[in-house]
């Protein structure tokens, strides 16, 4: 990709991400974003169709830059995997933005992208694990259920005031995902 294109996209992502920390997405205009990024409105539209797609890209880039990832293979154990702590830490560090985009007035585009990414990770993780726990269930149904559960727990955690620490959220999420644990044995 052309360096100028990448630089403009990064500037737009950073601008929207910063603005989304300050106020709700529906209060932001393309002109606000372009001005903060130091580009004109036509540059915005050369790279993005709308601000929600830009925000989804910005959140993806921020998660990647933070090294946040979801564990590729979820296996039962006594404690949540480190990758889950790292992923939730990214949400915690950007809680104000995520509260806005995951809440009732949030972004359908961002929620859809997060859900799709989690569903893919879950399906791939189950396939790679060789687990037979979900035999007889379509993997897309399992992926949708687990992704929806994870996003629900994350959204409820972010909405709490005061917000409990990442370690508490990881424990909550891990316990909800594993349930009583008997099915894994």
Tab-separated table of C-alpha atoms in Angstrom:
chain	number	residue	atom	x	y	z
A	1	UNK	CA	0.000	0.000	0.000
A	2	UNK	CA	1.169	3.513	-0.803
A	3	UNK	CA	2.830	5.213	2.185
A	4	UNK	CA	0.664	8.318	1.757
A	5	UNK	CA	-2.522	6.281	1.816
A	6	UNK	CA	-1.419	4.455	4.943
A	7	UNK	CA	-0.385	7.727	6.619
A	8	UNK	CA	-3.757	9.339	5.828
A	9	UNK	CA	-5.673	6.314	7.112
A	10	UNK	CA	-3.648	6.252	10.324
A	11	UNK	CA	-4.236	10.000	10.795
A	12	UNK	CA	-7.987	9.581	10.280
A	13	UNK	CA	-8.102	6.582	12.633
A	14	UNK	CA	-6.172	8.415	15.344
A	15	UNK	CA	-8.338	11.516	14.941
A	16	UNK	CA	-11.602	9.620	15.249
A	17	UNK	CA	-10.316	7.480	18.099
A	18	UNK	CA	-9.284	10.607	20.034
A	19	UNK	CA	-12.572	12.366	19.298
A	20	UNK	CA	-14.582	9.265	20.289
A	21	UNK	CA	-12.911	9.438	23.717
A	22	UNK	CA	-14.197	12.995	24.077
A	23	UNK	CA	-17.802	12.692	22.906
A	24	UNK	CA	-20.379	10.305	21.419
A	25	UNK	CA	-19.967	9.137	17.833
A	26	UNK	CA	-23.288	10.634	16.740
A	27	UNK	CA	-22.029	14.088	17.777
A	28	UNK	CA	-18.940	13.825	15.570
A	29	UNK	CA	-18.962	15.029	11.990
A	30	UNK	CA	-16.724	14.100	9.097
A	31	UNK	CA	-15.530	17.717	9.166
A	32	UNK	CA	-14.475	17.288	12.843
A	33	UNK	CA	-12.550	14.130	12.006
A	34	UNK	CA	-10.888	15.583	8.911
A	35	UNK	CA	-9.862	18.743	10.776
A	36	UNK	CA	-8.355	16.750	13.661
A	37	UNK	CA	-6.501	14.530	11.163
A	38	UNK	CA	-5.228	17.515	9.199
A	39	UNK	CA	-6.878	16.454	5.932
A	40	UNK	CA	-9.860	17.684	3.948
A	41	UNK	CA	-13.301	16.076	3.774
A	42	UNK	CA	-12.696	14.670	0.304
A	43	UNK	CA	-9.642	12.804	1.654
A	44	UNK	CA	-11.876	11.239	4.276
A	45	UNK	CA	-14.289	9.964	1.621
A	46	UNK	CA	-11.446	8.658	-0.546
A	47	UNK	CA	-10.596	6.264	2.283
A	48	UNK	CA	-13.836	5.616	4.181
A	49	UNK	CA	-17.523	5.462	3.350
A	50	UNK	CA	-18.586	6.499	6.855
A	51	UNK	CA	-17.291	7.245	10.330
A	52	UNK	CA	-18.459	3.928	11.788
A	53	UNK	CA	-16.259	1.942	9.408
A	54	UNK	CA	-13.401	4.279	10.231
A	55	UNK	CA	-13.993	3.718	13.960
A	56	UNK	CA	-14.046	-0.064	13.494
A	57	UNK	CA	-10.695	0.176	11.662
A	58	UNK	CA	-9.334	2.494	14.366
A	59	UNK	CA	-10.314	0.061	17.130
A	60	UNK	CA	-8.771	-2.837	15.203
A	61	UNK	CA	-5.544	-0.869	14.791
A	62	UNK	CA	-5.498	0.128	18.471
A	63	UNK	CA	-6.025	-3.474	19.573
A	64	UNK	CA	-3.286	-4.657	17.240
A	65	UNK	CA	-0.880	-1.935	18.396
A	66	UNK	CA	-1.554	-2.886	22.010
A	67	UNK	CA	-0.808	-6.521	21.207
A	68	UNK	CA	-4.315	-7.438	22.333
A	69	UNK	CA	-5.639	-10.713	21.053
A	70	UNK	CA	-8.136	-13.310	22.089
A	71	UNK	CA	-6.796	-16.755	22.885
A	72	UNK	CA	-6.859	-18.872	19.735
A	73	UNK	CA	-7.735	-22.037	21.618
A	74	UNK	CA	-9.881	-21.900	24.714
A	75	UNK	CA	-9.277	-24.868	26.954
A	76	UNK	CA	-10.593	-25.368	30.432
A	77	UNK	CA	-8.150	-24.725	33.181
A	78	UNK	CA	-7.936	-23.329	36.642
A	79	UNK	CA	-7.370	-19.759	35.458
A	80	UNK	CA	-8.100	-17.579	32.444
A	81	UNK	CA	-5.298	-17.531	29.853
A	82	UNK	CA	-2.924	-14.557	29.745
A	83	UNK	CA	-4.181	-13.586	26.279
A	84	UNK	CA	-7.627	-12.964	27.774
A	85	UNK	CA	-6.127	-10.575	30.344
A	86	UNK	CA	-4.254	-8.766	27.565
A	87	UNK	CA	-7.393	-8.462	25.437
A	88	UNK	CA	-9.464	-7.137	28.328
A	89	UNK	CA	-6.686	-4.714	29.279
A	90	UNK	CA	-7.087	-3.165	25.816
A	91	UNK	CA	-10.804	-2.700	26.509
A	92	UNK	CA	-10.017	-1.243	29.932
A	93	UNK	CA	-7.486	1.251	28.557
A	94	UNK	CA	-10.037	2.382	25.966
A	95	UNK	CA	-13.135	1.961	28.138
A	96	UNK	CA	-14.690	5.317	27.290
A	97	UNK	CA	-14.646	4.567	23.565
A	98	UNK	CA	-15.896	1.002	23.989
A	99	UNK	CA	-18.667	2.086	26.368
A	100	UNK	CA	-19.891	4.424	23.672
A	101	UNK	CA	-19.724	1.969	20.782
A	102	UNK	CA	-20.999	-1.136	22.590
A	103	UNK	CA	-23.807	0.524	24.522
A	104	UNK	CA	-27.428	1.057	23.503
A	105	UNK	CA	-26.549	4.087	21.359
A	106	UNK	CA	-23.441	2.362	20.015
A	107	UNK	CA	-22.125	1.481	16.623
A	108	UNK	CA	-23.694	-1.414	14.754
A	109	UNK	CA	-20.648	-1.579	12.481
A	110	UNK	CA	-18.176	-1.863	15.371
A	111	UNK	CA	-20.351	-4.392	17.220
A	112	UNK	CA	-20.757	-6.467	14.069
A	113	UNK	CA	-17.025	-6.484	13.405
A	114	UNK	CA	-16.165	-7.423	16.990
A	115	UNK	CA	-18.781	-10.176	16.982
A	116	UNK	CA	-17.578	-11.573	13.641
A	117	UNK	CA	-13.941	-11.579	14.807
A	118	UNK	CA	-14.847	-13.375	18.035
A	119	UNK	CA	-17.044	-15.905	16.208
A	120	UNK	CA	-14.183	-16.743	13.850
A	121	UNK	CA	-11.718	-17.141	16.706
A	122	UNK	CA	-14.134	-19.410	18.567
A	123	UNK	CA	-14.783	-21.624	15.530
A	124	UNK	CA	-11.087	-21.894	14.730
A	125	UNK	CA	-10.273	-22.578	18.370
A	126	UNK	CA	-12.814	-25.358	18.659
A	127	UNK	CA	-11.630	-26.946	15.415
A	128	UNK	CA	-7.973	-26.738	16.498
A	129	UNK	CA	-8.666	-28.093	19.989
A	130	UNK	CA	-10.267	-31.311	18.761
A	131	UNK	CA	-12.829	-30.933	21.553
A	132	UNK	CA	-15.993	-32.948	21.119
A	133	UNK	CA	-17.989	-30.866	23.618
A	134	UNK	CA	-20.041	-29.263	20.866
A	135	UNK	CA	-20.559	-32.334	18.667
A	136	UNK	CA	-23.928	-32.157	16.967
A	137	UNK	CA	-24.064	-28.360	17.065
A	138	UNK	CA	-23.199	-26.244	14.032
A	139	UNK	CA	-19.967	-24.373	14.720
A	140	UNK	CA	-21.461	-21.090	13.526
A	141	UNK	CA	-24.141	-21.421	16.222
A	142	UNK	CA	-21.529	-22.189	18.884
A	143	UNK	CA	-19.372	-19.285	17.700
A	144	UNK	CA	-22.325	-16.895	17.761
A	145	UNK	CA	-23.326	-18.019	21.253
A	146	UNK	CA	-19.872	-17.710	22.753
A	147	UNK	CA	-19.128	-14.394	21.000
A	148	UNK	CA	-22.449	-12.942	22.154
A	149	UNK	CA	-21.787	-14.091	25.695
A	150	UNK	CA	-18.279	-12.629	25.706
A	151	UNK	CA	-19.473	-9.283	24.350
A	152	UNK	CA	-22.318	-9.228	26.869
A	153	UNK	CA	-19.945	-9.769	29.791
A	154	UNK	CA	-17.502	-7.161	28.440
A	155	UNK	CA	-20.286	-4.614	27.935
A	156	UNK	CA	-21.678	-5.212	31.464
A	157	UNK	CA	-18.176	-4.914	32.965
A	158	UNK	CA	-17.440	-1.653	31.127
A	159	UNK	CA	-20.783	-0.193	32.244
A	160	UNK	CA	-20.035	-0.675	35.955
A	161	UNK	CA	-19.105	2.365	38.010
A	162	UNK	CA	-16.602	1.953	39.427
A	163	UNK	CA	-15.304	-0.510	36.857
A	164	UNK	CA	-13.725	-3.566	38.490
A	165	UNK	CA	-10.136	-4.401	37.547
A	166	UNK	CA	-9.216	-6.410	34.471
A	167	UNK	CA	-8.478	-9.446	36.639
A	168	UNK	CA	-12.070	-9.466	37.894
A	169	UNK	CA	-13.467	-9.119	34.368
A	170	UNK	CA	-11.272	-11.970	33.136
A	171	UNK	CA	-12.473	-14.193	35.969
A	172	UNK	CA	-16.114	-13.301	35.269
A	173	UNK	CA	-15.759	-13.954	31.571
A	174	UNK	CA	-13.859	-17.193	32.078
A	175	UNK	CA	-16.423	-18.505	34.561
A	176	UNK	CA	-19.368	-17.564	32.329
A	177	UNK	CA	-17.748	-19.177	29.287
A	178	UNK	CA	-16.886	-22.384	31.121
A	179	UNK	CA	-20.107	-22.583	33.088
A	180	UNK	CA	-20.000	-25.259	35.739
A	181	UNK	CA	-17.102	-26.877	33.905
A	182	UNK	CA	-18.508	-30.406	33.896
A	183	UNK	CA	-19.207	-30.327	30.165
A	184	UNK	CA	-15.498	-29.882	29.455
A	185	UNK	CA	-14.484	-33.069	31.247
